[in-house]
XYZ file of C-alpha atoms in Angstrom:
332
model
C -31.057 -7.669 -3.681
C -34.148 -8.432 -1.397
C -32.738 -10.986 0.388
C -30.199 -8.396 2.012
C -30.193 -5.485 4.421
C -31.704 -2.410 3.713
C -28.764 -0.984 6.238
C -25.276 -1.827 7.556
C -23.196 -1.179 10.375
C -20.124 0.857 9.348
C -17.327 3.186 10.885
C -17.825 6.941 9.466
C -15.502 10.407 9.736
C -18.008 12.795 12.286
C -15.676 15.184 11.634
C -12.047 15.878 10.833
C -9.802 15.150 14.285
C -8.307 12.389 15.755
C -8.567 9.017 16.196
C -11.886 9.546 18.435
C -13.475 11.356 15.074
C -14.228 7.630 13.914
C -17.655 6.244 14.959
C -19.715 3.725 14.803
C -23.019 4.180 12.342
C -25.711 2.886 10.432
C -25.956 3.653 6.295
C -27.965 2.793 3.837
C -26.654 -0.730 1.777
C -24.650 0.710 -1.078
C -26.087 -0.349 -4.691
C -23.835 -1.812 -6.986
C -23.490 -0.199 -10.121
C -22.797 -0.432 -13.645
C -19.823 -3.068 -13.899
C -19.539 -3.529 -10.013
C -20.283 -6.000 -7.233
C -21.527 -5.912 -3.624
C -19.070 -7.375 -1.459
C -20.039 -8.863 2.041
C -17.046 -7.364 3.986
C -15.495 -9.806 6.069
C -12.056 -7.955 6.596
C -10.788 -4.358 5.558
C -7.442 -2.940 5.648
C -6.004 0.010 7.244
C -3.845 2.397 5.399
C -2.004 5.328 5.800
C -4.658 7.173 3.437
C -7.454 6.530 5.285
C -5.673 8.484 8.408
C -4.724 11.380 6.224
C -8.783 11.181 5.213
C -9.846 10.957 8.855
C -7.177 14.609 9.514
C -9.496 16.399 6.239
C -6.281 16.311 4.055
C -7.092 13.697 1.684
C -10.539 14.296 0.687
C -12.638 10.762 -1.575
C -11.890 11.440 -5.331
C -15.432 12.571 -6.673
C -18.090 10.082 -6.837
C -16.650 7.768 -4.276
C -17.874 6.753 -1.200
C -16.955 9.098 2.788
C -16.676 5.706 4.056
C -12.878 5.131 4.876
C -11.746 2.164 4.109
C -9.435 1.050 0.499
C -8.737 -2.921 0.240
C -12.081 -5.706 1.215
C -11.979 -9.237 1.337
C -14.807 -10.798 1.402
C -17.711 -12.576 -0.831
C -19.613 -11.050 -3.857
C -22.865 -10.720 -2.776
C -25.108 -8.674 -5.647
C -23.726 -8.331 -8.868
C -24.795 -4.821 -10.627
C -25.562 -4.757 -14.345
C -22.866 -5.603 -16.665
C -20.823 -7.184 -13.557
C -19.300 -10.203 -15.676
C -16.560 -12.420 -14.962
C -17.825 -12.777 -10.754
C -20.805 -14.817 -9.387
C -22.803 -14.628 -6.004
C -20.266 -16.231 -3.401
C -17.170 -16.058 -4.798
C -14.029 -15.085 -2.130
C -12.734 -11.645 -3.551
C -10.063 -9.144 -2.345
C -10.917 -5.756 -3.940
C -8.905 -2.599 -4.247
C -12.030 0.402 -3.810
C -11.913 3.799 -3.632
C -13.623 4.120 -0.326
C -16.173 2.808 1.783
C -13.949 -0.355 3.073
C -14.677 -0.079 6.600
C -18.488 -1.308 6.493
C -20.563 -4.668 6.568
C -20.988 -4.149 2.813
C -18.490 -2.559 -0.111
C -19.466 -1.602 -3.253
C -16.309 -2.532 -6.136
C -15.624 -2.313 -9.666
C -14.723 -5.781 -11.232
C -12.061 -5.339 -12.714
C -10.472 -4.317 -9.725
C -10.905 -7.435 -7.766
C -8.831 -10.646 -7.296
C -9.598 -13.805 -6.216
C -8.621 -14.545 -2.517
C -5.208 -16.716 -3.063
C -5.508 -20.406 -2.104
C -4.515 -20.822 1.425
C -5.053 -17.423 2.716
C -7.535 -16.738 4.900
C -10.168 -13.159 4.605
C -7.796 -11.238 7.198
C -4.741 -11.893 5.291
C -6.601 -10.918 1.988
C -7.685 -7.786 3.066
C -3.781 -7.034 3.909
C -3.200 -7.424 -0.008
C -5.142 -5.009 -2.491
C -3.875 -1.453 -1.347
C -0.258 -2.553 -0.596
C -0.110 -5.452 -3.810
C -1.169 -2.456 -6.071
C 1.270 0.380 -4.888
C 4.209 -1.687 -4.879
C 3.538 -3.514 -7.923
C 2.646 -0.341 -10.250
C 5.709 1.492 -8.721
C 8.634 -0.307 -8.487
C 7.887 -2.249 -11.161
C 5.789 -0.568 -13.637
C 7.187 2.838 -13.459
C 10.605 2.581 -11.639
C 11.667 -0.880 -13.547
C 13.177 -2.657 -11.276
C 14.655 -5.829 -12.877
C 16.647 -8.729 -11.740
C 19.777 -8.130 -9.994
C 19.250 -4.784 -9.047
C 19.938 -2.998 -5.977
C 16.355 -0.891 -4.552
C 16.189 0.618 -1.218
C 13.038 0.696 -0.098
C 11.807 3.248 2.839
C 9.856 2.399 5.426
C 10.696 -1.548 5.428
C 8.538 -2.353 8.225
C 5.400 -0.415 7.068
C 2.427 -1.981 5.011
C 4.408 -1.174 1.988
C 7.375 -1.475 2.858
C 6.916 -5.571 4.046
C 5.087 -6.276 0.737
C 8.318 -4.715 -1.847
C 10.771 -6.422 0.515
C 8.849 -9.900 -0.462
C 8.022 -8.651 -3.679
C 11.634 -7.511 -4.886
C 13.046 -10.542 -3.909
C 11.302 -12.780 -5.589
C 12.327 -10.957 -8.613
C 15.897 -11.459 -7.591
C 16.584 -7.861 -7.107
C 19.058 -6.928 -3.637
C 16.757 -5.414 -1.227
C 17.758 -2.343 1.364
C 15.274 -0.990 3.424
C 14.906 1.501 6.326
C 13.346 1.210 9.631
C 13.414 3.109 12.823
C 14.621 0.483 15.475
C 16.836 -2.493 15.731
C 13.547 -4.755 16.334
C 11.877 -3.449 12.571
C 15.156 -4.041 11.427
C 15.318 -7.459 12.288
C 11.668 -8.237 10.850
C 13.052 -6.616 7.645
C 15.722 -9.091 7.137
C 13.779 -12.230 8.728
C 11.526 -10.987 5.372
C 14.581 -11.010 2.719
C 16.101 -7.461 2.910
C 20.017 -8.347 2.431
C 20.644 -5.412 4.940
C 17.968 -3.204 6.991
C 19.051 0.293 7.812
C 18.409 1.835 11.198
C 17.747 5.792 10.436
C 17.765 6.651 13.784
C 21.392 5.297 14.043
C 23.068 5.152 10.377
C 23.344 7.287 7.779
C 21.273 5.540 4.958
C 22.937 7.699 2.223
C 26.013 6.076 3.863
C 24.897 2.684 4.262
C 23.909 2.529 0.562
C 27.120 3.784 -0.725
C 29.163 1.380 1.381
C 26.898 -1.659 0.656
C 26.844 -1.144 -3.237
C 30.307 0.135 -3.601
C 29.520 3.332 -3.837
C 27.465 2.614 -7.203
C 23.909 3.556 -5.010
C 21.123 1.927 -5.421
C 19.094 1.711 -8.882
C 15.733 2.156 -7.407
C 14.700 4.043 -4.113
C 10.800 3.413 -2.942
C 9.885 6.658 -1.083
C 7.169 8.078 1.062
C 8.870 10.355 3.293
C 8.850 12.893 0.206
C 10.658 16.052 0.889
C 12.979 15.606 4.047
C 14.646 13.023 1.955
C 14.640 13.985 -1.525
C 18.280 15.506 -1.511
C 19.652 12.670 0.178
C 17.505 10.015 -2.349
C 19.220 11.759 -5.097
C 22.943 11.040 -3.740
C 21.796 7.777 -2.786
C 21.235 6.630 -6.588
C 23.203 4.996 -8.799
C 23.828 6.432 -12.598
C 20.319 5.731 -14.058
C 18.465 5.721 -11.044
C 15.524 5.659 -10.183
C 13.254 7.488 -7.997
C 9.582 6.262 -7.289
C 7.822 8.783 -4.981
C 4.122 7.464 -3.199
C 3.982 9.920 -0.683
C 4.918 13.041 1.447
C 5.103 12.014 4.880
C 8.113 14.250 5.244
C 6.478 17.284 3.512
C 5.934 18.536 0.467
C 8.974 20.790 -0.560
C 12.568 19.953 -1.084
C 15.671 21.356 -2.249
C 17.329 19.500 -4.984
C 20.691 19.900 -6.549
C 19.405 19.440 -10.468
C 23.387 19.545 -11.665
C 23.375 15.976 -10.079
C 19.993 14.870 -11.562
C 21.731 15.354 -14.927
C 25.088 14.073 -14.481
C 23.478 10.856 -13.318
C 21.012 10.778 -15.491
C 18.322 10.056 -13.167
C 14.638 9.486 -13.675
C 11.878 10.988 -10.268
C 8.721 9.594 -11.034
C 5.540 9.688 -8.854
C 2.031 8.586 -8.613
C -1.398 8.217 -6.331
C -3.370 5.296 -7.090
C -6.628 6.143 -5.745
C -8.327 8.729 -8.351
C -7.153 6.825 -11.305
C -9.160 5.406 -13.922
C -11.168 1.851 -12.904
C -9.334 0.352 -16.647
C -5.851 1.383 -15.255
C -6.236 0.059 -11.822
C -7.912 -3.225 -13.842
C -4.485 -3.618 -15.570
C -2.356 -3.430 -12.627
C -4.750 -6.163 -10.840
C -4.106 -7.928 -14.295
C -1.014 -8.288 -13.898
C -1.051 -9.127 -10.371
C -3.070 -12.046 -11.046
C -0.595 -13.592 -13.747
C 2.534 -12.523 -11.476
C 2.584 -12.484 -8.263
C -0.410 -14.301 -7.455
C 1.574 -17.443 -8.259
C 3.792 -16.779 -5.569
C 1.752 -15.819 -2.919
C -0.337 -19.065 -3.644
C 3.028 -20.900 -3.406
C 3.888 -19.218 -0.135
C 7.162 -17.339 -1.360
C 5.048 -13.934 -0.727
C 2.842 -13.470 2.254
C 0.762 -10.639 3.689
C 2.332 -9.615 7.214
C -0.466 -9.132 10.080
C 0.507 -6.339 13.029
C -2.967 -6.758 14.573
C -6.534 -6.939 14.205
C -9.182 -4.640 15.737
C -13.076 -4.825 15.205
C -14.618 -3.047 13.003
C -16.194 -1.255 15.735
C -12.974 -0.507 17.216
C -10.946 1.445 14.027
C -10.332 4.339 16.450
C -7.663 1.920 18.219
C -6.630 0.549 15.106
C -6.041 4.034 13.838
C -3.771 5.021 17.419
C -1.929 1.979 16.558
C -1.296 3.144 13.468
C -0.081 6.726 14.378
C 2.146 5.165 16.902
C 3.967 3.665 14.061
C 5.184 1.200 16.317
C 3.318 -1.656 13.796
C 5.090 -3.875 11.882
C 2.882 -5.087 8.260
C -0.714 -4.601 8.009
C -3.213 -3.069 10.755
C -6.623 -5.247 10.131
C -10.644 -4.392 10.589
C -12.611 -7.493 10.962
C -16.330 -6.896 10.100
């Protein structure tokens, strides 16, 4: 450690607000602990948690760092004690619990990845937070197997880019939602057998017509409760539901006679307070799955834009405009 910095540049919250809240600091260099490495942060992605952190409604899970900031690329730089498995200089993509938009990023091993051949540190950074979510919900918890039918919300967003990619190469048939013509286009130029316009169409309408009227086996949602009704008449018999956020409020109403009759299964998660050995197992399986195919170009991270580090405040307007299509970028 004494050939590094005893401080860093990094972006911090002065206080709950807008985009202006974010400024530019100095910190102390964050010491890697027990089973964790210090990552030299040469890109950091921007997420839709790390605006709900900036707004005070998403508080760090104890223990973790104020720092916004969830995915890293970059290269191992310290190693803390017990850190085995990683070596000083290795490229790494991490998934972290905070603290991503700063020179230097503390992260658990088991909750890093090698940067895939032929990527480069921007498009790495794109990977951890979306790679993750998708992966442990659609297919850990809602199942989605081959020849399935999952609508996915949101196709344009972050998430919604990487489970277009991702459920295709499964060989599922991919819906998705966006809210113009030109983020429906980019949803199909991606795979998405048909992109939905919900400023226009009826998705609950679409689906039906598209699948028969069976509805679709899976639905990926993060609108939460201005949709959950229509979700629920959007699914096929055995459906399922896979909820990763409430963008559309917290509350619903639900008619539970047709929860039963159909048999369907509403499951939901957040990633970001769970257990280091849980997130470890979904990076596991990342590595043996889908790395493959990103590696083989079938799967690739899609880059909106890139701001400097310095600059998150207008990476965070471009955000909120939700005018982006894929990943919003920090380069340190």
């Amino acid at each position: 450690m004494t050939a590094l910095p005893a401080r860093m540049k990094a972006v911090e919250i002065a206080q709950p607000g807008g985009p202006e809240v974010l400024k530019p600091c100095e910190r102390p260099l964050p010491q890697p602990g027990q089973g964790e490495v210090l990552v030299k942060v040469a890109a950091a992605g921007v997420n839709r948690p790390d605006v709900e952190q900036r707004k005070g409604t998403y508080p760090p899970p104890p223990g973790a760092s104020d720092i916004p900031g969830l995915e890293i690329a970059g290269t191992v730089a310290a190693l803390g004690p017990g850190a085995a498995g990683l070596k000083v200089g290795d490229a790494v993509c991490a998934l972290v619990s905070g603290g991503g938009y700063a020179e230097y990023c503390t992260a658990p091993v088991p909750q890093c990845l090698p940067v895939p051949k032929g990527l480069g540190m921007v498009e790495a950074a794109a990977l951890p937070e979306t790679f993750f979510t998708v992966w442990q919900n659609v297919f850990d918890r809602a199942r989605l197997k081959r020849g399935e039918t999952i609508l996915i919300h949101g196709g344009s967003s972050g998430i919604g880019t990487t489970a277009i990619q991702m459920a295709k190469a499964i060989g599922a048939r991919v819906l998705a939602t966006a809210g113009s013509d030109e983020k429906c286009a980019a949803c199909t130029k991606l795979g998405a057998d048909r992109a939905i316009n919900y400023n226009t169409q009826d998705f609950v309408e679409a689906t039906l017509a598209d699948t028969n009227k069976k509805g679709a086996d899976v639905i990926l949602d993060m609108v939460g409760g201005k949709y959950f009704e229509r979700n629920i008449a959007a699914l096929a018999i055995e459906g399922r539901l896979s909820l990763i956020a409430l963008l559309g409020g917290r509350e619903a109403k639900i008619d539970l006679g047709l929860v039963l009759r159909k048999r369907l299964t509403v499951v939901g998660s957040v990633l970001r307070a769970r257990p280091v050995a849980e997130k470890g197992a979904v990076a596991d399986a990342l590595r043996r799955e889908i790395w493959p195919l990103v590696e083989g170009g079938k799967i690739k991270p899609v880059i909106d834009s890139t701001f400097a580090l310095a600059d998150a405040a207008k990476a965070h307007t471009r955000m909120e405009t939700s005018a982006h299509v894929g990943k919003i970028v920090l380069t340190v």
